[in-house]
mmCIF file of N, CA and C in Angstrom:
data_model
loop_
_atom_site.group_PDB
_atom_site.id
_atom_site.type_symbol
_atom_site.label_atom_id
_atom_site.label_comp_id
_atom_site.label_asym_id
_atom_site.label_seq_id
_atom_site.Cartn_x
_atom_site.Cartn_y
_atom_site.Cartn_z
ATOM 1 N N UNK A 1 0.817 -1.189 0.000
ATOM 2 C CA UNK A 1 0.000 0.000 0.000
ATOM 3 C C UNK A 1 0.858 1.248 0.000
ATOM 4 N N UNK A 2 0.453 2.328 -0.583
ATOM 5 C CA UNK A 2 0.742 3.703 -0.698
ATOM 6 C C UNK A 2 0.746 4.577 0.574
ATOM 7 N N UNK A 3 1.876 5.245 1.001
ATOM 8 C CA UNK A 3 1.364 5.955 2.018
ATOM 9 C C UNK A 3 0.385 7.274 1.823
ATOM 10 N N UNK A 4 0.342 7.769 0.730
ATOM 11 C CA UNK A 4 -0.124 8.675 -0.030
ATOM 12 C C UNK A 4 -1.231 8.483 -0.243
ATOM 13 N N UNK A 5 -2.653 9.049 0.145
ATOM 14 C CA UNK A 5 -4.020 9.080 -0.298
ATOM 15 C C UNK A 5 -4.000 9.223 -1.168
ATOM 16 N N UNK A 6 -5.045 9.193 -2.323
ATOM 17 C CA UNK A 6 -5.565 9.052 -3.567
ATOM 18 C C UNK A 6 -5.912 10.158 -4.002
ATOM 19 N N UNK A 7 -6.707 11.114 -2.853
ATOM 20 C CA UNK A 7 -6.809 11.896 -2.913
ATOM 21 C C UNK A 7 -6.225 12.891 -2.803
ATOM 22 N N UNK A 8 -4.864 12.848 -2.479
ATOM 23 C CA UNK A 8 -3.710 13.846 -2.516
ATOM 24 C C UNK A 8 -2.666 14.310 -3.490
ATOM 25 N N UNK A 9 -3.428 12.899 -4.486
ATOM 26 C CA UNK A 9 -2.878 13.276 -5.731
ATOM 27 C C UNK A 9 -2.706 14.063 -6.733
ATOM 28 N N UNK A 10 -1.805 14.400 -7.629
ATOM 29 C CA UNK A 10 -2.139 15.765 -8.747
ATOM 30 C C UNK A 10 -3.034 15.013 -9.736
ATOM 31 N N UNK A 11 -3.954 15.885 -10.151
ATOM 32 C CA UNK A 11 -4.541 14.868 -11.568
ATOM 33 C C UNK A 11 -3.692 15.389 -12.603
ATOM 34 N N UNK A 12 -4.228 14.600 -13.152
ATOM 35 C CA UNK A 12 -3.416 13.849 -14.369
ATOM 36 C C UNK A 12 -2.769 15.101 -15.516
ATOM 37 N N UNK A 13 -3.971 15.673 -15.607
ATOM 38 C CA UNK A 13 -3.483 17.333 -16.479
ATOM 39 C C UNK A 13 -2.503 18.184 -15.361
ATOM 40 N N UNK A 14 -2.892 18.552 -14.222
ATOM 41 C CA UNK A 14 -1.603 19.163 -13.615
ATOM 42 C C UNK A 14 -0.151 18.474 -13.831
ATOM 43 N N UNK A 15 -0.414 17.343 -14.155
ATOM 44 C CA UNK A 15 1.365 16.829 -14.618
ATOM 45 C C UNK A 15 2.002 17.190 -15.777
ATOM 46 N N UNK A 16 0.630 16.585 -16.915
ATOM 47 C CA UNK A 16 1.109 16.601 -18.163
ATOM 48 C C UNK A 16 0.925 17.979 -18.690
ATOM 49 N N UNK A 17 0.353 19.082 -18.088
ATOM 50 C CA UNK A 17 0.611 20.025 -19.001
ATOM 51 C C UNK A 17 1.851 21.188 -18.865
ATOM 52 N N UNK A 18 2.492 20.960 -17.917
ATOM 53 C CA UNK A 18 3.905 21.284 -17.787
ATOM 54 C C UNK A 18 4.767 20.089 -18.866
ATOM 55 N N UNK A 19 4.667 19.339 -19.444
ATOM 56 C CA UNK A 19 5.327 18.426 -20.277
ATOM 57 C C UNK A 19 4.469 18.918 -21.847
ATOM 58 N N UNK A 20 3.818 18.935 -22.029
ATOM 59 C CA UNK A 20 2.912 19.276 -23.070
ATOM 60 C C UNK A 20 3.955 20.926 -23.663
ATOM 61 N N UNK A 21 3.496 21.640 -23.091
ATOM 62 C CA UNK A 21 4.276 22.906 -22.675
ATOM 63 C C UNK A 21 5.725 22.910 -23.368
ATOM 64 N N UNK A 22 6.400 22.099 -22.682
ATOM 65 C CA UNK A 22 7.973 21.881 -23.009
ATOM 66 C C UNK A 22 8.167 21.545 -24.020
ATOM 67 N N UNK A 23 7.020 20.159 -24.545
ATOM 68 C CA UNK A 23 7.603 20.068 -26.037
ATOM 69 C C UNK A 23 6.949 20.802 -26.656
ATOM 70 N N UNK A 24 6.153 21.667 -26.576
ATOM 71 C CA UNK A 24 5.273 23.081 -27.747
ATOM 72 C C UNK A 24 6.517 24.152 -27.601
ATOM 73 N N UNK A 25 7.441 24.553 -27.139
ATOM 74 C CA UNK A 25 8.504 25.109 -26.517
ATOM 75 C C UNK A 25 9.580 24.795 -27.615
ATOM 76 N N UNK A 26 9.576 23.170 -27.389
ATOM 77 C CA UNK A 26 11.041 22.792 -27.920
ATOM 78 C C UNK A 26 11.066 22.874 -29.478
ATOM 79 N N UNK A 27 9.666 22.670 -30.100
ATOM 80 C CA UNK A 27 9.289 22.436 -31.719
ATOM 81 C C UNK A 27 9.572 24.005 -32.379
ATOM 82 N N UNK A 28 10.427 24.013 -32.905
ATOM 83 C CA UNK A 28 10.455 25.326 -34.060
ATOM 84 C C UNK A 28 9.526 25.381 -34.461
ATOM 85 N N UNK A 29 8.712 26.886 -34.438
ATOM 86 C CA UNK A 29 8.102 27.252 -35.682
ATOM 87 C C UNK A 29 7.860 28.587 -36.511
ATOM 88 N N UNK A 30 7.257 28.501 -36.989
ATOM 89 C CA UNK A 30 7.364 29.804 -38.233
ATOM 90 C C UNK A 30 8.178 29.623 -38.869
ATOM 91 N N UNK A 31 8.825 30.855 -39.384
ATOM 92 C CA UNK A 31 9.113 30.533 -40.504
ATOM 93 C C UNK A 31 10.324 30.219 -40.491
ATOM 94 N N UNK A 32 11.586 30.696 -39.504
ATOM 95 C CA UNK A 32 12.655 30.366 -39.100
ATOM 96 C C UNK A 32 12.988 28.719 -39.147
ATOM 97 N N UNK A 33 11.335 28.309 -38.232
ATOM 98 C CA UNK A 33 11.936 26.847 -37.715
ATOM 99 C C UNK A 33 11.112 26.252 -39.028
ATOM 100 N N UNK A 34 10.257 26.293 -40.192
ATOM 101 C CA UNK A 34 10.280 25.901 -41.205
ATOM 102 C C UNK A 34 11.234 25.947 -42.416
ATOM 103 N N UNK A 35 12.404 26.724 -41.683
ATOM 104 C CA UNK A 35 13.504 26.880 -42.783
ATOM 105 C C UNK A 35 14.387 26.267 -42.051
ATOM 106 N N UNK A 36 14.430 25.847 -41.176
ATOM 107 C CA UNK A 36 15.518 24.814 -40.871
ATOM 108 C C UNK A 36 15.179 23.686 -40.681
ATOM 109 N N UNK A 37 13.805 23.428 -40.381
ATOM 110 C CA UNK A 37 13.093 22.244 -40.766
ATOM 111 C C UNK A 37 13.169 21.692 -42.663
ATOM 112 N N UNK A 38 13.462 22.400 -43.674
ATOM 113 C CA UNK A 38 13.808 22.251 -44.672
ATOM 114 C C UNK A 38 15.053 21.736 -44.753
ATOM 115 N N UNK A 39 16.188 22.880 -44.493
ATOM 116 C CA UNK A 39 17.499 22.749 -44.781
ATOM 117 C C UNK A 39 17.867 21.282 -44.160
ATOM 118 N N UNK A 40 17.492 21.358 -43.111
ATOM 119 C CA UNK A 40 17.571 19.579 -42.477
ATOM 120 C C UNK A 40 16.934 18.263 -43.245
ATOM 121 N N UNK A 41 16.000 18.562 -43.897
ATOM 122 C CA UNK A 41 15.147 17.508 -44.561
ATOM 123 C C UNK A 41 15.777 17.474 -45.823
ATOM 124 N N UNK A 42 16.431 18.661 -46.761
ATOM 125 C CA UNK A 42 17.258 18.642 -47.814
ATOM 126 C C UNK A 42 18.347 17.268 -47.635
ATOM 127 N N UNK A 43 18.867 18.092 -46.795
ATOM 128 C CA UNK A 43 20.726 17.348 -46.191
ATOM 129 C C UNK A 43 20.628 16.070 -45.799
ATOM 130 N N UNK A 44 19.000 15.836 -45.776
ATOM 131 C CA UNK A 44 18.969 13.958 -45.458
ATOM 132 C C UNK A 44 18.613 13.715 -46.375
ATOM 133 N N UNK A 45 17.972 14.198 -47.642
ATOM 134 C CA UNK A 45 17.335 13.704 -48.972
ATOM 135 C C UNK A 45 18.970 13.386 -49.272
ATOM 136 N N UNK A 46 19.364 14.684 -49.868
ATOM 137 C CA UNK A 46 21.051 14.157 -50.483
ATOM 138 C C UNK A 46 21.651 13.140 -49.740
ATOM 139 N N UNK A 47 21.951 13.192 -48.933
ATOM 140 C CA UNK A 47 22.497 11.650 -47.760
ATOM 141 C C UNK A 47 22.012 10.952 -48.306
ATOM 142 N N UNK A 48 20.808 10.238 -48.535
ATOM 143 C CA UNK A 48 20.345 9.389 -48.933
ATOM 144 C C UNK A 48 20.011 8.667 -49.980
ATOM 145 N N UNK A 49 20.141 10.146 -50.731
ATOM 146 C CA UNK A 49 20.278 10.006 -52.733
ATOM 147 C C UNK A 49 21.439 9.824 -52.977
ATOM 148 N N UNK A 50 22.923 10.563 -52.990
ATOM 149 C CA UNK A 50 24.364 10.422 -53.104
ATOM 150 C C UNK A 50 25.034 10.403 -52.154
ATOM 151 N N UNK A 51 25.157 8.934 -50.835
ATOM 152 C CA UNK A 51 26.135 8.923 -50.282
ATOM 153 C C UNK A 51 27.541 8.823 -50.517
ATOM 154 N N UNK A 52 27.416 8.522 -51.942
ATOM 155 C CA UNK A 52 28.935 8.104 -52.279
ATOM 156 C C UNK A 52 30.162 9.378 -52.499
ATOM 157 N N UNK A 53 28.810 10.669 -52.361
ATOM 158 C CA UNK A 53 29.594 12.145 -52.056
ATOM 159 C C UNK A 53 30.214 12.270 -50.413
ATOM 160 N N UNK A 54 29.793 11.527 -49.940
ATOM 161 C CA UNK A 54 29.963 12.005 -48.386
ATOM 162 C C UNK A 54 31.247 10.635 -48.014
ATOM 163 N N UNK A 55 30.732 9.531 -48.851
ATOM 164 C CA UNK A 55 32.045 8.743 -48.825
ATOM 165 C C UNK A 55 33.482 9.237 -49.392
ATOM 166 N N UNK A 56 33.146 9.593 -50.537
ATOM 167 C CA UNK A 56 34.387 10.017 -51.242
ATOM 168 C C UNK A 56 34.719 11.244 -50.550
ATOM 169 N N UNK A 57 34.238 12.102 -49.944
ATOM 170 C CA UNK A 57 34.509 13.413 -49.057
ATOM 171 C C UNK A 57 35.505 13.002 -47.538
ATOM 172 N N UNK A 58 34.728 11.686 -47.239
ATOM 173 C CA UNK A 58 35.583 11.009 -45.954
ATOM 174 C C UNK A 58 36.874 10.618 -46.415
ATOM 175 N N UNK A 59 36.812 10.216 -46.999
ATOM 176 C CA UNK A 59 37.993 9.503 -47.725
ATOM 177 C C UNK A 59 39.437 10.429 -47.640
ATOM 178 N N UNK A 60 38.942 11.647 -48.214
ATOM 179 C CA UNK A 60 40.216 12.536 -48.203
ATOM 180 C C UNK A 60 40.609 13.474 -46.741
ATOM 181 N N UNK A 61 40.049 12.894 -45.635
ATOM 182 C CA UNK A 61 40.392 13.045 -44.393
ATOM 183 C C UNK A 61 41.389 12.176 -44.083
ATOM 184 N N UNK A 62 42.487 12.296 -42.875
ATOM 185 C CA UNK A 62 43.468 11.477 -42.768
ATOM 186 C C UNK A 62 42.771 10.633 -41.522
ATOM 187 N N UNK A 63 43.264 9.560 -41.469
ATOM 188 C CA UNK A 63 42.551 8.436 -40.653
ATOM 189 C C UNK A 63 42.589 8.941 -38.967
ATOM 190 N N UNK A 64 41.314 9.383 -38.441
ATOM 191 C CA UNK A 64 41.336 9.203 -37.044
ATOM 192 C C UNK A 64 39.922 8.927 -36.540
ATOM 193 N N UNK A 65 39.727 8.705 -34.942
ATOM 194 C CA UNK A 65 38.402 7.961 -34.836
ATOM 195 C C UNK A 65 37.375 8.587 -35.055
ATOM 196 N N UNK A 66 37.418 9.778 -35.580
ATOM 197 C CA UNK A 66 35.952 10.555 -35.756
ATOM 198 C C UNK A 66 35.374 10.599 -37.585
ATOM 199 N N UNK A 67 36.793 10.153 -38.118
ATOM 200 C CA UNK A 67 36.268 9.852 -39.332
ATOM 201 C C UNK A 67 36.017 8.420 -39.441
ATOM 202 N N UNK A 68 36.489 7.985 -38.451
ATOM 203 C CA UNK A 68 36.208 6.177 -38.793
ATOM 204 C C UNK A 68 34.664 6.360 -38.360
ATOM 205 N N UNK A 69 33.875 6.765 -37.815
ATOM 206 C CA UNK A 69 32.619 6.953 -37.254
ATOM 207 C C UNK A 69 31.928 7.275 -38.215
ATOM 208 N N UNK A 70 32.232 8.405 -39.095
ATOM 209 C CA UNK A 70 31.624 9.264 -39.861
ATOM 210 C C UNK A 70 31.678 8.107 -41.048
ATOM 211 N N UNK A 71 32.665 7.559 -41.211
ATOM 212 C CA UNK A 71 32.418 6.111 -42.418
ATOM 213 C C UNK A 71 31.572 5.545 -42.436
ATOM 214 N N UNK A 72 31.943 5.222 -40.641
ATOM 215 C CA UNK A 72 30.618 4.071 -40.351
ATOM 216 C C UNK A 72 29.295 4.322 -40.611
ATOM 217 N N UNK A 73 29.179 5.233 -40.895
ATOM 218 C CA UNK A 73 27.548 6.075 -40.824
ATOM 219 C C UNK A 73 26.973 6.280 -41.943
ATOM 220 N N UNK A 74 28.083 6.391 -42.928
ATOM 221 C CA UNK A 74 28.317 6.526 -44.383
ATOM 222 C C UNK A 74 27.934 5.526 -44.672
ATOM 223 N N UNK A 75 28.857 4.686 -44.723
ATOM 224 C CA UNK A 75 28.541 3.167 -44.877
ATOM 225 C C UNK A 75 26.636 2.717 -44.631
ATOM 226 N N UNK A 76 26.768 2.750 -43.448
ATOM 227 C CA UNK A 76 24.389 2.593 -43.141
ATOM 228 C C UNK A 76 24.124 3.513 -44.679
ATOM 229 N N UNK A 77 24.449 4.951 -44.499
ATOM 230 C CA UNK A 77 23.596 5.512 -45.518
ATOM 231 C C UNK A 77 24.057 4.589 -46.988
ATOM 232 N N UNK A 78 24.615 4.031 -47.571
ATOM 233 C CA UNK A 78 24.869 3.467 -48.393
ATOM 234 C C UNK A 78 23.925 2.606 -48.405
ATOM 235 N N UNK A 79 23.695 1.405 -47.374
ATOM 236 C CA UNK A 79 23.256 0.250 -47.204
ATOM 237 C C UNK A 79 21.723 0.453 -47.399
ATOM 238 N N UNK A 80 21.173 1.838 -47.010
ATOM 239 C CA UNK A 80 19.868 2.529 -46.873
ATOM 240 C C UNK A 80 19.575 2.662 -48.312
ATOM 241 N N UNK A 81 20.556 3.706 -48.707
ATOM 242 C CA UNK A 81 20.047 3.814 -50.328
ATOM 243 C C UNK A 81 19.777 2.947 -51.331
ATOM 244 N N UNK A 82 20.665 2.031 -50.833
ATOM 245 C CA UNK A 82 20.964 0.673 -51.991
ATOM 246 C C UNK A 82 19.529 -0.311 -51.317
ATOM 247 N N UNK A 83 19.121 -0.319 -50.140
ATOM 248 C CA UNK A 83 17.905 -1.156 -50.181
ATOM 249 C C UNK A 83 16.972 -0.328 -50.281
ATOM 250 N N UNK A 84 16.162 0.843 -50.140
ATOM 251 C CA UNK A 84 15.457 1.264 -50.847
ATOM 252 C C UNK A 84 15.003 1.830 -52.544
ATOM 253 N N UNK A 85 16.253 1.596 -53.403
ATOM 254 C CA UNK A 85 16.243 1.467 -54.690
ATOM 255 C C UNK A 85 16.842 3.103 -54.901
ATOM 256 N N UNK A 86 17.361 4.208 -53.942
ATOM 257 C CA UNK A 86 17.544 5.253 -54.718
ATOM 258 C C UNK A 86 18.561 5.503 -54.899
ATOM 259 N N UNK A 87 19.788 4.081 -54.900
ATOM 260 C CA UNK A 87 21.081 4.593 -55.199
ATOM 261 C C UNK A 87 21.140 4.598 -56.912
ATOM 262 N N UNK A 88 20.291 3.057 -57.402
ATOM 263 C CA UNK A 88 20.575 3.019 -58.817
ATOM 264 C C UNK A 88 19.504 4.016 -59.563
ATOM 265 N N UNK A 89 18.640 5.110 -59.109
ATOM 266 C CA UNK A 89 17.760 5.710 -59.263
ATOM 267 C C UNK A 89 18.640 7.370 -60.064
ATOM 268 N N UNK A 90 19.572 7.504 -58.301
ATOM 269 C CA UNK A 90 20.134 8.902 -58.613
ATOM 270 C C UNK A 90 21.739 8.776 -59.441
ATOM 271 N N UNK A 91 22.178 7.200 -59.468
ATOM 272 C CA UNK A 91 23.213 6.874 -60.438
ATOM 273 C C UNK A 91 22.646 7.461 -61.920
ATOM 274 N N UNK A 92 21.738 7.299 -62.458
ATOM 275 C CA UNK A 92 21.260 7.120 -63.450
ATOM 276 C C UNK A 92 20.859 8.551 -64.003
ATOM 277 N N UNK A 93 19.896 9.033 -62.770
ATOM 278 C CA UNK A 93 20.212 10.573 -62.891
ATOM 279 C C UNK A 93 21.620 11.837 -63.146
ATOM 280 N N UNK A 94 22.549 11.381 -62.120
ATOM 281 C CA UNK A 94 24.075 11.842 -62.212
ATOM 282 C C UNK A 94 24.440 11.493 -64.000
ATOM 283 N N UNK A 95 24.004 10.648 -64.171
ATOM 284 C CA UNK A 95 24.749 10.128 -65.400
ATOM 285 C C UNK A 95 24.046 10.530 -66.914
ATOM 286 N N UNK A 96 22.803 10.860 -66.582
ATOM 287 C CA UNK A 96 21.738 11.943 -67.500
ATOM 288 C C UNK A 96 22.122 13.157 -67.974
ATOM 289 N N UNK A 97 22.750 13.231 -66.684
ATOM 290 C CA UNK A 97 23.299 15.173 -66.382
ATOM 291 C C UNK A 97 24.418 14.918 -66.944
ATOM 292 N N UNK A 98 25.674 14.077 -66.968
ATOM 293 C CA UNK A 98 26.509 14.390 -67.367
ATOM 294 C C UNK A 98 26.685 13.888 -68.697
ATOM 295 N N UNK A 99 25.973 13.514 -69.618
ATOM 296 C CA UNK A 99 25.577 13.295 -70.775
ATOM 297 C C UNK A 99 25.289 14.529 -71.562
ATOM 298 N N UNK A 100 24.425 15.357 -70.785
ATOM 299 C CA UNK A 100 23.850 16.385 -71.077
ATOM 300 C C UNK A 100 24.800 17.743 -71.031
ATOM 301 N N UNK A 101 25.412 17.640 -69.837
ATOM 302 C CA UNK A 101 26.618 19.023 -69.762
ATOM 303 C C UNK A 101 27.894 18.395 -70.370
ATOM 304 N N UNK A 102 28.004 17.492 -71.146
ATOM 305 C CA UNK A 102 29.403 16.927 -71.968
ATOM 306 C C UNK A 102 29.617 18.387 -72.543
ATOM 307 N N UNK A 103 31.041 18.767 -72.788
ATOM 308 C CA UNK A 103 31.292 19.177 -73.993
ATOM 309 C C UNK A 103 31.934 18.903 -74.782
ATOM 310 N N UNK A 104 30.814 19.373 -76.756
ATOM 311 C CA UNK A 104 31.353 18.381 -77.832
ATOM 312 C C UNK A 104 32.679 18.175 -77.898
ATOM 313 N N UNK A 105 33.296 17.455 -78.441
ATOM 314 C CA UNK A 105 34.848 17.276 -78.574
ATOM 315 C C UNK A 105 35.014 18.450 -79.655
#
């Protein structure tokens, strides 16, 4: 048993709306936090369309544990793109474009 009556309790909204609160607080909005709510949703589209930019970008770092991390992570986004189908998607695209901006010989 409780030493605490039942009736001494907070109800249930006196708890949660100090928590409610905090996260209406923590969520960006307008137009600020819809523009960084973008710029963030961009920078994971590309991650996810051409990791092999962010690989080949690691690459020319010299080996220490924060790029071995940043591989590792690379690496998932690879594994991500390639099982959801948009690595051979945006290969194909990259390779459209550069068909297109050739110049003639």
């Amino acid at each position: 048993m409780s030493a605490m009556s039942p009736h001494a309790a907070l109800p249930a909204q006196d708890l949660l709306h100090p928590l409610a609160t905090a996260t209406a607080a923590a969520r960006p909005s307008g137009p600020v936090g819809r523009a960084v709510a973008l710029v963030y949703g961009t920078c994971a589209l590309l991650a996810v369309a051409y990791p092999q930019a962010l690989a080949a970008w690691l690459d020319e770092f010299e080996p220490n544990p924060v790029v071995a991390v940043a591989q590792s992570g690379t690496a998932r986004l690879v594994a991500i793109s390639e099982g959801l189908g948009v690595a051979g998607i945006s290969g194909q695209v990259r390779d459209l474009g550069k068909q297109l901006t050739r110049k003639p010989d």
